[in-house]
Amino acid sequence: MASPPLAVPPAETAPALDLLTVPQVMARLELGRSAVYDLLRTDQLASITLGHARRIPACALIDFILTRLEQDAA
C-alpha cells in the first residue's frame, strides 16, 4: 500500500519556503554583492545552489538577522 504524497503548503501559508536571490538579500540587508557572498562563503547565511544559481531561503535570512541581534545584545 503506497503512502499518500507529501503535501507542500502554498507559499501564502508557508513564507519560510520562499527562496531569495542574492540581489534580493542585498536589498533587504542594504549590503553590497561582495558582502552577501562573504556571508554565504563563511556559512553565516545558509543557501542552496540550483544549477548555477544561488538561492537563500527566507527563513535562513530571518535566522541570520535574529542571530546578529542576539550577538549585538550580548
PDB file of N, CA, C and O in Angstrom:
ATOM      1  N   MET A   1       0.837  -1.176   0.000  1.00  0.00           N
ATOM      2  CA  MET A   1       0.000   0.000   0.000  1.00  0.00           C
ATOM      3  C   MET A   1       0.889   1.248   0.000  1.00  0.00           C
ATOM      4  O   MET A   1       1.733   1.407   0.871  1.00  0.00           O
ATOM      5  N   ALA A   2       0.681   2.109  -0.960  1.00  0.00           N
ATOM      6  CA  ALA A   2       1.507   3.306  -1.099  1.00  0.00           C
ATOM      7  C   ALA A   2       1.051   4.369  -0.112  1.00  0.00           C
ATOM      8  O   ALA A   2      -0.128   4.530   0.156  1.00  0.00           O
ATOM      9  N   SER A   3       2.023   5.083   0.424  1.00  0.00           N
ATOM     10  CA  SER A   3       1.683   6.176   1.334  1.00  0.00           C
ATOM     11  C   SER A   3       1.247   7.387   0.513  1.00  0.00           C
ATOM     12  O   SER A   3       1.669   7.559  -0.626  1.00  0.00           O
ATOM     13  N   PRO A   4       0.409   8.240   1.090  1.00  0.00           N
ATOM     14  CA  PRO A   4      -0.041   9.422   0.345  1.00  0.00           C
ATOM     15  C   PRO A   4       1.124  10.367   0.099  1.00  0.00           C
ATOM     16  O   PRO A   4       2.065  10.425   0.881  1.00  0.00           O
ATOM     17  N   PRO A   5       1.084  11.095  -1.006  1.00  0.00           N
ATOM     18  CA  PRO A   5       2.179  12.039  -1.288  1.00  0.00           C
ATOM     19  C   PRO A   5       2.221  13.145  -0.240  1.00  0.00           C
ATOM     20  O   PRO A   5       1.208  13.511   0.338  1.00  0.00           O
ATOM     21  N   LEU A   6       3.425  13.644  -0.011  1.00  0.00           N
ATOM     22  CA  LEU A   6       3.592  14.747   0.930  1.00  0.00           C
ATOM     23  C   LEU A   6       3.015  16.014   0.328  1.00  0.00           C
ATOM     24  O   LEU A   6       3.275  16.347  -0.828  1.00  0.00           O
ATOM     25  N   ALA A   7       2.243  16.699   1.102  1.00  0.00           N
ATOM     26  CA  ALA A   7       1.637  17.948   0.632  1.00  0.00           C
ATOM     27  C   ALA A   7       2.561  19.107   0.973  1.00  0.00           C
ATOM     28  O   ALA A   7       3.018  19.238   2.102  1.00  0.00           O
ATOM     29  N   VAL A   8       2.848  19.928   0.006  1.00  0.00           N
ATOM     30  CA  VAL A   8       3.648  21.129   0.224  1.00  0.00           C
ATOM     31  C   VAL A   8       2.676  22.295   0.330  1.00  0.00           C
ATOM     32  O   VAL A   8       1.890  22.538  -0.581  1.00  0.00           O
ATOM     33  N   PRO A   9       2.697  23.002   1.457  1.00  0.00           N
ATOM     34  CA  PRO A   9       1.753  24.119   1.610  1.00  0.00           C
ATOM     35  C   PRO A   9       2.033  25.220   0.604  1.00  0.00           C
ATOM     36  O   PRO A   9       3.172  25.426   0.204  1.00  0.00           O
ATOM     37  N   PRO A  10       0.988  25.925   0.181  1.00  0.00           N
ATOM     38  CA  PRO A  10       1.213  27.044  -0.746  1.00  0.00           C
ATOM     39  C   PRO A  10       2.065  28.128  -0.105  1.00  0.00           C
ATOM     40  O   PRO A  10       2.152  28.226   1.120  1.00  0.00           O
ATOM     41  N   ALA A  11       2.691  28.935  -0.934  1.00  0.00           N
ATOM     42  CA  ALA A  11       3.610  29.968  -0.446  1.00  0.00           C
ATOM     43  C   ALA A  11       2.935  30.949   0.502  1.00  0.00           C
ATOM     44  O   ALA A  11       3.574  31.470   1.407  1.00  0.00           O
ATOM     45  N   GLU A  12       1.621  31.195   0.330  1.00  0.00           N
ATOM     46  CA  GLU A  12       0.941  32.150   1.208  1.00  0.00           C
ATOM     47  C   GLU A  12       0.923  31.667   2.655  1.00  0.00           C
ATOM     48  O   GLU A  12       0.936  32.455   3.581  1.00  0.00           O
ATOM     49  N   THR A  13       0.868  30.359   2.847  1.00  0.00           N
ATOM     50  CA  THR A  13       0.787  29.824   4.206  1.00  0.00           C
ATOM     51  C   THR A  13       2.150  29.415   4.743  1.00  0.00           C
ATOM     52  O   THR A  13       2.273  29.123   5.920  1.00  0.00           O
ATOM     53  N   ALA A  14       3.164  29.362   3.896  1.00  0.00           N
ATOM     54  CA  ALA A  14       4.490  28.944   4.339  1.00  0.00           C
ATOM     55  C   ALA A  14       5.557  29.864   3.753  1.00  0.00           C
ATOM     56  O   ALA A  14       6.338  29.458   2.910  1.00  0.00           O
ATOM     57  N   PRO A  15       5.621  31.121   4.189  1.00  0.00           N
ATOM     58  CA  PRO A  15       6.601  32.046   3.614  1.00  0.00           C
ATOM     59  C   PRO A  15       8.043  31.641   3.890  1.00  0.00           C
ATOM     60  O   PRO A  15       8.936  32.080   3.208  1.00  0.00           O
ATOM     61  N   ALA A  16       8.264  30.771   4.887  1.00  0.00           N
ATOM     62  CA  ALA A  16       9.622  30.337   5.193  1.00  0.00           C
ATOM     63  C   ALA A  16      10.208  29.521   4.052  1.00  0.00           C
ATOM     64  O   ALA A  16      11.405  29.319   3.986  1.00  0.00           O
ATOM     65  N   LEU A  17       9.367  29.030   3.131  1.00  0.00           N
ATOM     66  CA  LEU A  17       9.844  28.258   1.999  1.00  0.00           C
ATOM     67  C   LEU A  17      10.229  29.137   0.819  1.00  0.00           C
ATOM     68  O   LEU A  17      10.690  28.634  -0.191  1.00  0.00           O
ATOM     69  N   ASP A  18      10.038  30.441   0.939  1.00  0.00           N
ATOM     70  CA  ASP A  18      10.411  31.356  -0.138  1.00  0.00           C
ATOM     71  C   ASP A  18      11.923  31.337  -0.320  1.00  0.00           C
ATOM     72  O   ASP A  18      12.681  31.287   0.644  1.00  0.00           O
ATOM     73  N   LEU A  19      12.341  31.389  -1.573  1.00  0.00           N
ATOM     74  CA  LEU A  19      13.766  31.457  -1.886  1.00  0.00           C
ATOM     75  C   LEU A  19      14.079  32.830  -2.446  1.00  0.00           C
ATOM     76  O   LEU A  19      13.375  33.337  -3.324  1.00  0.00           O
ATOM     77  N   LEU A  20      15.126  33.447  -1.919  1.00  0.00           N
ATOM     78  CA  LEU A  20      15.522  34.792  -2.323  1.00  0.00           C
ATOM     79  C   LEU A  20      16.777  34.727  -3.179  1.00  0.00           C
ATOM     80  O   LEU A  20      17.642  33.873  -2.972  1.00  0.00           O
ATOM     81  N   THR A  21      16.886  35.652  -4.096  1.00  0.00           N
ATOM     82  CA  THR A  21      18.100  35.778  -4.892  1.00  0.00           C
ATOM     83  C   THR A  21      19.113  36.624  -4.119  1.00  0.00           C
ATOM     84  O   THR A  21      18.757  37.320  -3.161  1.00  0.00           O
ATOM     85  N   VAL A  22      20.344  36.587  -4.566  1.00  0.00           N
ATOM     86  CA  VAL A  22      21.371  37.414  -3.924  1.00  0.00           C
ATOM     87  C   VAL A  22      21.007  38.899  -4.022  1.00  0.00           C
ATOM     88  O   VAL A  22      21.105  39.612  -3.016  1.00  0.00           O
ATOM     89  N   PRO A  23      20.547  39.398  -5.170  1.00  0.00           N
ATOM     90  CA  PRO A  23      20.150  40.821  -5.210  1.00  0.00           C
ATOM     91  C   PRO A  23      19.015  41.158  -4.244  1.00  0.00           C
ATOM     92  O   PRO A  23      18.995  42.255  -3.670  1.00  0.00           O
ATOM     93  N   GLN A  24      18.079  40.236  -4.034  1.00  0.00           N
ATOM     94  CA  GLN A  24      17.003  40.493  -3.079  1.00  0.00           C
ATOM     95  C   GLN A  24      17.563  40.589  -1.657  1.00  0.00           C
ATOM     96  O   GLN A  24      17.146  41.456  -0.881  1.00  0.00           O
ATOM     97  N   VAL A  25      18.502  39.720  -1.316  1.00  0.00           N
ATOM     98  CA  VAL A  25      19.132  39.774   0.014  1.00  0.00           C
ATOM     99  C   VAL A  25      19.953  41.051   0.139  1.00  0.00           C
ATOM    100  O   VAL A  25      19.945  41.706   1.186  1.00  0.00           O
ATOM    101  N   MET A  26      20.649  41.423  -0.922  1.00  0.00           N
ATOM    102  CA  MET A  26      21.411  42.672  -0.904  1.00  0.00           C
ATOM    103  C   MET A  26      20.502  43.851  -0.579  1.00  0.00           C
ATOM    104  O   MET A  26      20.860  44.699   0.255  1.00  0.00           O
ATOM    105  N   ALA A  27      19.344  43.891  -1.203  1.00  0.00           N
ATOM    106  CA  ALA A  27      18.412  44.994  -0.984  1.00  0.00           C
ATOM    107  C   ALA A  27      17.856  44.972   0.435  1.00  0.00           C
ATOM    108  O   ALA A  27      17.756  46.022   1.085  1.00  0.00           O
ATOM    109  N   ARG A  28      17.510  43.798   0.932  1.00  0.00           N
ATOM    110  CA  ARG A  28      16.917  43.716   2.265  1.00  0.00           C
ATOM    111  C   ARG A  28      17.916  44.063   3.359  1.00  0.00           C
ATOM    112  O   ARG A  28      17.557  44.661   4.368  1.00  0.00           O
ATOM    113  N   LEU A  29      19.176  43.658   3.185  1.00  0.00           N
ATOM    114  CA  LEU A  29      20.197  43.952   4.199  1.00  0.00           C
ATOM    115  C   LEU A  29      20.931  45.255   3.911  1.00  0.00           C
ATOM    116  O   LEU A  29      21.747  45.692   4.727  1.00  0.00           O
ATOM    117  N   GLU A  30      20.675  45.844   2.746  1.00  0.00           N
ATOM    118  CA  GLU A  30      21.381  47.056   2.316  1.00  0.00           C
ATOM    119  C   GLU A  30      22.889  46.847   2.352  1.00  0.00           C
ATOM    120  O   GLU A  30      23.653  47.651   2.889  1.00  0.00           O
ATOM    121  N   LEU A  31      23.296  45.719   1.756  1.00  0.00           N
ATOM    122  CA  LEU A  31      24.709  45.362   1.654  1.00  0.00           C
ATOM    123  C   LEU A  31      25.064  45.198   0.186  1.00  0.00           C
ATOM    124  O   LEU A  31      24.202  44.975  -0.655  1.00  0.00           O
ATOM    125  N   GLY A  32      26.353  45.253  -0.094  1.00  0.00           N
ATOM    126  CA  GLY A  32      26.826  45.029  -1.451  1.00  0.00           C
ATOM    127  C   GLY A  32      26.918  43.539  -1.769  1.00  0.00           C
ATOM    128  O   GLY A  32      26.821  42.677  -0.893  1.00  0.00           O
ATOM    129  N   ARG A  33      27.119  43.260  -3.039  1.00  0.00           N
ATOM    130  CA  ARG A  33      27.203  41.887  -3.523  1.00  0.00           C
ATOM    131  C   ARG A  33      28.322  41.110  -2.832  1.00  0.00           C
ATOM    132  O   ARG A  33      28.123  39.975  -2.399  1.00  0.00           O
ATOM    133  N   SER A  34      29.496  41.709  -2.728  1.00  0.00           N
ATOM    134  CA  SER A  34      30.634  41.027  -2.104  1.00  0.00           C
ATOM    135  C   SER A  34      30.352  40.689  -0.647  1.00  0.00           C
ATOM    136  O   SER A  34      30.717  39.608  -0.176  1.00  0.00           O
ATOM    137  N   ALA A  35      29.702  41.596   0.063  1.00  0.00           N
ATOM    138  CA  ALA A  35      29.396  41.351   1.473  1.00  0.00           C
ATOM    139  C   ALA A  35      28.437  40.180   1.629  1.00  0.00           C
ATOM    140  O   ALA A  35      28.609  39.337   2.522  1.00  0.00           O
ATOM    141  N   VAL A  36      27.428  40.095   0.758  1.00  0.00           N
ATOM    142  CA  VAL A  36      26.474  38.982   0.838  1.00  0.00           C
ATOM    143  C   VAL A  36      27.184  37.675   0.509  1.00  0.00           C
ATOM    144  O   VAL A  36      27.019  36.663   1.214  1.00  0.00           O
ATOM    145  N   TYR A  37      28.019  37.668  -0.529  1.00  0.00           N
ATOM    146  CA  TYR A  37      28.747  36.444  -0.867  1.00  0.00           C
ATOM    147  C   TYR A  37      29.738  36.053   0.231  1.00  0.00           C
ATOM    148  O   TYR A  37      29.979  34.869   0.456  1.00  0.00           O
ATOM    149  N   ASP A  38      30.303  37.031   0.942  1.00  0.00           N
ATOM    150  CA  ASP A  38      31.161  36.717   2.089  1.00  0.00           C
ATOM    151  C   ASP A  38      30.361  36.013   3.186  1.00  0.00           C
ATOM    152  O   ASP A  38      30.850  35.067   3.805  1.00  0.00           O
ATOM    153  N   LEU A  39      29.137  36.475   3.439  1.00  0.00           N
ATOM    154  CA  LEU A  39      28.276  35.819   4.431  1.00  0.00           C
ATOM    155  C   LEU A  39      27.958  34.390   4.015  1.00  0.00           C
ATOM    156  O   LEU A  39      27.933  33.478   4.847  1.00  0.00           O
ATOM    157  N   LEU A  40      27.730  34.185   2.726  1.00  0.00           N
ATOM    158  CA  LEU A  40      27.452  32.840   2.225  1.00  0.00           C
ATOM    159  C   LEU A  40      28.698  31.959   2.309  1.00  0.00           C
ATOM    160  O   LEU A  40      28.633  30.800   2.741  1.00  0.00           O
ATOM    161  N   ARG A  41      29.841  32.509   1.913  1.00  0.00           N
ATOM    162  CA  ARG A  41      31.095  31.751   1.904  1.00  0.00           C
ATOM    163  C   ARG A  41      31.496  31.306   3.301  1.00  0.00           C
ATOM    164  O   ARG A  41      32.012  30.216   3.501  1.00  0.00           O
ATOM    165  N   THR A  42      31.238  32.147   4.310  1.00  0.00           N
ATOM    166  CA  THR A  42      31.620  31.847   5.688  1.00  0.00           C
ATOM    167  C   THR A  42      30.516  31.115   6.455  1.00  0.00           C
ATOM    168  O   THR A  42      30.615  30.949   7.668  1.00  0.00           O
ATOM    169  N   ASP A  43      29.479  30.691   5.736  1.00  0.00           N
ATOM    170  CA  ASP A  43      28.358  29.939   6.322  1.00  0.00           C
ATOM    171  C   ASP A  43      27.610  30.700   7.408  1.00  0.00           C
ATOM    172  O   ASP A  43      26.957  30.092   8.257  1.00  0.00           O
ATOM    173  N   GLN A  44      27.700  32.018   7.394  1.00  0.00           N
ATOM    174  CA  GLN A  44      26.892  32.814   8.314  1.00  0.00           C
ATOM    175  C   GLN A  44      25.458  32.911   7.821  1.00  0.00           C
ATOM    176  O   GLN A  44      24.533  33.132   8.597  1.00  0.00           O
ATOM    177  N   LEU A  45      25.295  32.745   6.514  1.00  0.00           N
ATOM    178  CA  LEU A  45      23.992  32.799   5.867  1.00  0.00           C
ATOM    179  C   LEU A  45      23.861  31.545   5.017  1.00  0.00           C
ATOM    180  O   LEU A  45      24.686  31.300   4.133  1.00  0.00           O
ATOM    181  N   ALA A  46      22.847  30.734   5.306  1.00  0.00           N
ATOM    182  CA  ALA A  46      22.653  29.473   4.595  1.00  0.00           C
ATOM    183  C   ALA A  46      22.073  29.717   3.210  1.00  0.00           C
ATOM    184  O   ALA A  46      21.334  30.686   2.989  1.00  0.00           O
ATOM    185  N   SER A  47      22.430  28.824   2.275  1.00  0.00           N
ATOM    186  CA  SER A  47      21.898  28.935   0.927  1.00  0.00           C
ATOM    187  C   SER A  47      21.890  27.568   0.264  1.00  0.00           C
ATOM    188  O   SER A  47      22.470  26.607   0.776  1.00  0.00           O
ATOM    189  N   ILE A  48      21.225  27.513  -0.879  1.00  0.00           N
ATOM    190  CA  ILE A  48      21.257  26.316  -1.706  1.00  0.00           C
ATOM    191  C   ILE A  48      21.659  26.736  -3.115  1.00  0.00           C
ATOM    192  O   ILE A  48      21.514  27.906  -3.489  1.00  0.00           O
ATOM    193  N   THR A  49      22.180  25.793  -3.860  1.00  0.00           N
ATOM    194  CA  THR A  49      22.554  26.056  -5.238  1.00  0.00           C
ATOM    195  C   THR A  49      21.631  25.257  -6.143  1.00  0.00           C
ATOM    196  O   THR A  49      21.461  24.052  -5.956  1.00  0.00           O
ATOM    197  N   LEU A  50      21.030  25.939  -7.093  1.00  0.00           N
ATOM    198  CA  LEU A  50      20.170  25.309  -8.091  1.00  0.00           C
ATOM    199  C   LEU A  50      20.809  25.570  -9.448  1.00  0.00           C
ATOM    200  O   LEU A  50      20.736  26.684  -9.968  1.00  0.00           O
ATOM    201  N   GLY A  51      21.471  24.559  -9.980  1.00  0.00           N
ATOM    202  CA  GLY A  51      22.240  24.774 -11.206  1.00  0.00           C
ATOM    203  C   GLY A  51      23.387  25.708 -10.891  1.00  0.00           C
ATOM    204  O   GLY A  51      24.206  25.431 -10.023  1.00  0.00           O
ATOM    205  N   HIS A  52      23.412  26.851 -11.541  1.00  0.00           N
ATOM    206  CA  HIS A  52      24.442  27.863 -11.266  1.00  0.00           C
ATOM    207  C   HIS A  52      23.913  28.997 -10.394  1.00  0.00           C
ATOM    208  O   HIS A  52      24.636  29.955 -10.110  1.00  0.00           O
ATOM    209  N   ALA A  53      22.660  28.888  -9.985  1.00  0.00           N
ATOM    210  CA  ALA A  53      22.027  29.969  -9.227  1.00  0.00           C
ATOM    211  C   ALA A  53      22.087  29.695  -7.732  1.00  0.00           C
ATOM    212  O   ALA A  53      21.856  28.581  -7.279  1.00  0.00           O
ATOM    213  N   ARG A  54      22.396  30.719  -6.971  1.00  0.00           N
ATOM    214  CA  ARG A  54      22.425  30.646  -5.520  1.00  0.00           C
ATOM    215  C   ARG A  54      21.116  31.197  -5.006  1.00  0.00           C
ATOM    216  O   ARG A  54      20.665  32.261  -5.442  1.00  0.00           O
ATOM    217  N   ARG A  55      20.451  30.475  -4.097  1.00  0.00           N
ATOM    218  CA  ARG A  55      19.201  30.933  -3.506  1.00  0.00           C
ATOM    219  C   ARG A  55      19.294  30.842  -1.996  1.00  0.00           C
ATOM    220  O   ARG A  55      19.858  29.889  -1.452  1.00  0.00           O
ATOM    221  N   ILE A  56      18.730  31.831  -1.323  1.00  0.00           N
ATOM    222  CA  ILE A  56      18.756  31.917   0.138  1.00  0.00           C
ATOM    223  C   ILE A  56      17.329  31.749   0.638  1.00  0.00           C
ATOM    224  O   ILE A  56      16.460  32.560   0.291  1.00  0.00           O
ATOM    225  N   PRO A  57      17.065  30.709   1.433  1.00  0.00           N
ATOM    226  CA  PRO A  57      15.716  30.577   1.999  1.00  0.00           C
ATOM    227  C   PRO A  57      15.405  31.766   2.894  1.00  0.00           C
ATOM    228  O   PRO A  57      16.266  32.252   3.637  1.00  0.00           O
ATOM    229  N   ALA A  58      14.174  32.252   2.828  1.00  0.00           N
ATOM    230  CA  ALA A  58      13.770  33.404   3.642  1.00  0.00           C
ATOM    231  C   ALA A  58      13.978  33.108   5.120  1.00  0.00           C
ATOM    232  O   ALA A  58      14.397  33.993   5.879  1.00  0.00           O
ATOM    233  N   CYS A  59      13.744  31.870   5.531  1.00  0.00           N
ATOM    234  CA  CYS A  59      13.928  31.518   6.946  1.00  0.00           C
ATOM    235  C   CYS A  59      15.400  31.610   7.344  1.00  0.00           C
ATOM    236  O   CYS A  59      15.721  31.951   8.483  1.00  0.00           O
ATOM    237  N   ALA A  60      16.325  31.350   6.401  1.00  0.00           N
ATOM    238  CA  ALA A  60      17.755  31.477   6.695  1.00  0.00           C
ATOM    239  C   ALA A  60      18.124  32.939   6.913  1.00  0.00           C
ATOM    240  O   ALA A  60      18.946  33.257   7.779  1.00  0.00           O
ATOM    241  N   LEU A  61      17.513  33.829   6.149  1.00  0.00           N
ATOM    242  CA  LEU A  61      17.764  35.262   6.331  1.00  0.00           C
ATOM    243  C   LEU A  61      17.237  35.723   7.681  1.00  0.00           C
ATOM    244  O   LEU A  61      17.915  36.466   8.405  1.00  0.00           O
ATOM    245  N   ILE A  62      16.056  35.259   8.054  1.00  0.00           N
ATOM    246  CA  ILE A  62      15.492  35.604   9.362  1.00  0.00           C
ATOM    247  C   ILE A  62      16.383  35.078  10.481  1.00  0.00           C
ATOM    248  O   ILE A  62      16.679  35.801  11.434  1.00  0.00           O
ATOM    249  N   ASP A  63      16.846  33.832  10.369  1.00  0.00           N
ATOM    250  CA  ASP A  63      17.737  33.254  11.377  1.00  0.00           C
ATOM    251  C   ASP A  63      19.027  34.064  11.503  1.00  0.00           C
ATOM    252  O   ASP A  63      19.514  34.305  12.609  1.00  0.00           O
ATOM    253  N   PHE A  64      19.576  34.479  10.363  1.00  0.00           N
ATOM    254  CA  PHE A  64      20.796  35.285  10.367  1.00  0.00           C
ATOM    255  C   PHE A  64      20.581  36.592  11.120  1.00  0.00           C
ATOM    256  O   PHE A  64      21.374  36.976  11.973  1.00  0.00           O
ATOM    257  N   ILE A  65      19.468  37.269  10.823  1.00  0.00           N
ATOM    258  CA  ILE A  65      19.179  38.548  11.475  1.00  0.00           C
ATOM    259  C   ILE A  65      18.978  38.356  12.973  1.00  0.00           C
ATOM    260  O   ILE A  65      19.518  39.120  13.786  1.00  0.00           O
ATOM    261  N   LEU A  66      18.233  37.343  13.373  1.00  0.00           N
ATOM    262  CA  LEU A  66      17.998  37.086  14.797  1.00  0.00           C
ATOM    263  C   LEU A  66      19.305  36.756  15.523  1.00  0.00           C
ATOM    264  O   LEU A  66      19.531  37.213  16.650  1.00  0.00           O
ATOM    265  N   THR A  67      20.157  35.978  14.882  1.00  0.00           N
ATOM    266  CA  THR A  67      21.458  35.643  15.476  1.00  0.00           C
ATOM    267  C   THR A  67      22.288  36.897  15.687  1.00  0.00           C
ATOM    268  O   THR A  67      22.907  37.089  16.740  1.00  0.00           O
ATOM    269  N   ARG A  68      22.302  37.776  14.687  1.00  0.00           N
ATOM    270  CA  ARG A  68      23.084  39.021  14.815  1.00  0.00           C
ATOM    271  C   ARG A  68      22.517  39.922  15.901  1.00  0.00           C
ATOM    272  O   ARG A  68      23.264  40.560  16.647  1.00  0.00           O
ATOM    273  N   LEU A  69      21.179  39.964  16.030  1.00  0.00           N
ATOM    274  CA  LEU A  69      20.562  40.760  17.097  1.00  0.00           C
ATOM    275  C   LEU A  69      20.948  40.224  18.469  1.00  0.00           C
ATOM    276  O   LEU A  69      21.240  40.989  19.385  1.00  0.00           O
ATOM    277  N   GLU A  70      20.961  38.893  18.618  1.00  0.00           N
ATOM    278  CA  GLU A  70      21.356  38.283  19.895  1.00  0.00           C
ATOM    279  C   GLU A  70      22.812  38.574  20.211  1.00  0.00           C
ATOM    280  O   GLU A  70      23.161  38.859  21.349  1.00  0.00           O
ATOM    281  N   GLN A  71      23.679  38.503  19.183  1.00  0.00           N
ATOM    282  CA  GLN A  71      25.100  38.786  19.391  1.00  0.00           C
ATOM    283  C   GLN A  71      25.314  40.245  19.804  1.00  0.00           C
ATOM    284  O   GLN A  71      26.124  40.538  20.674  1.00  0.00           O
ATOM    285  N   ASP A  72      24.593  41.134  19.177  1.00  0.00           N
ATOM    286  CA  ASP A  72      24.743  42.554  19.489  1.00  0.00           C
ATOM    287  C   ASP A  72      24.186  42.890  20.882  1.00  0.00           C
ATOM    288  O   ASP A  72      24.676  43.818  21.532  1.00  0.00           O
ATOM    289  N   ALA A  73      23.184  42.130  21.337  1.00  0.00           N
ATOM    290  CA  ALA A  73      22.580  42.374  22.650  1.00  0.00           C
ATOM    291  C   ALA A  73      23.464  41.841  23.771  1.00  0.00           C
ATOM    292  O   ALA A  73      23.358  42.301  24.903  1.00  0.00           O
ATOM    293  N   ALA A  74      24.325  40.877  23.445  1.00  0.00           N
ATOM    294  CA  ALA A  74      25.166  40.251  24.485  1.00  0.00           C
ATOM    295  C   ALA A  74      26.322  41.136  24.889  1.00  0.00           C
ATOM    296  O   ALA A  74      26.722  42.048  24.312  1.00  0.00           O
TER     297      ALA A  74
END
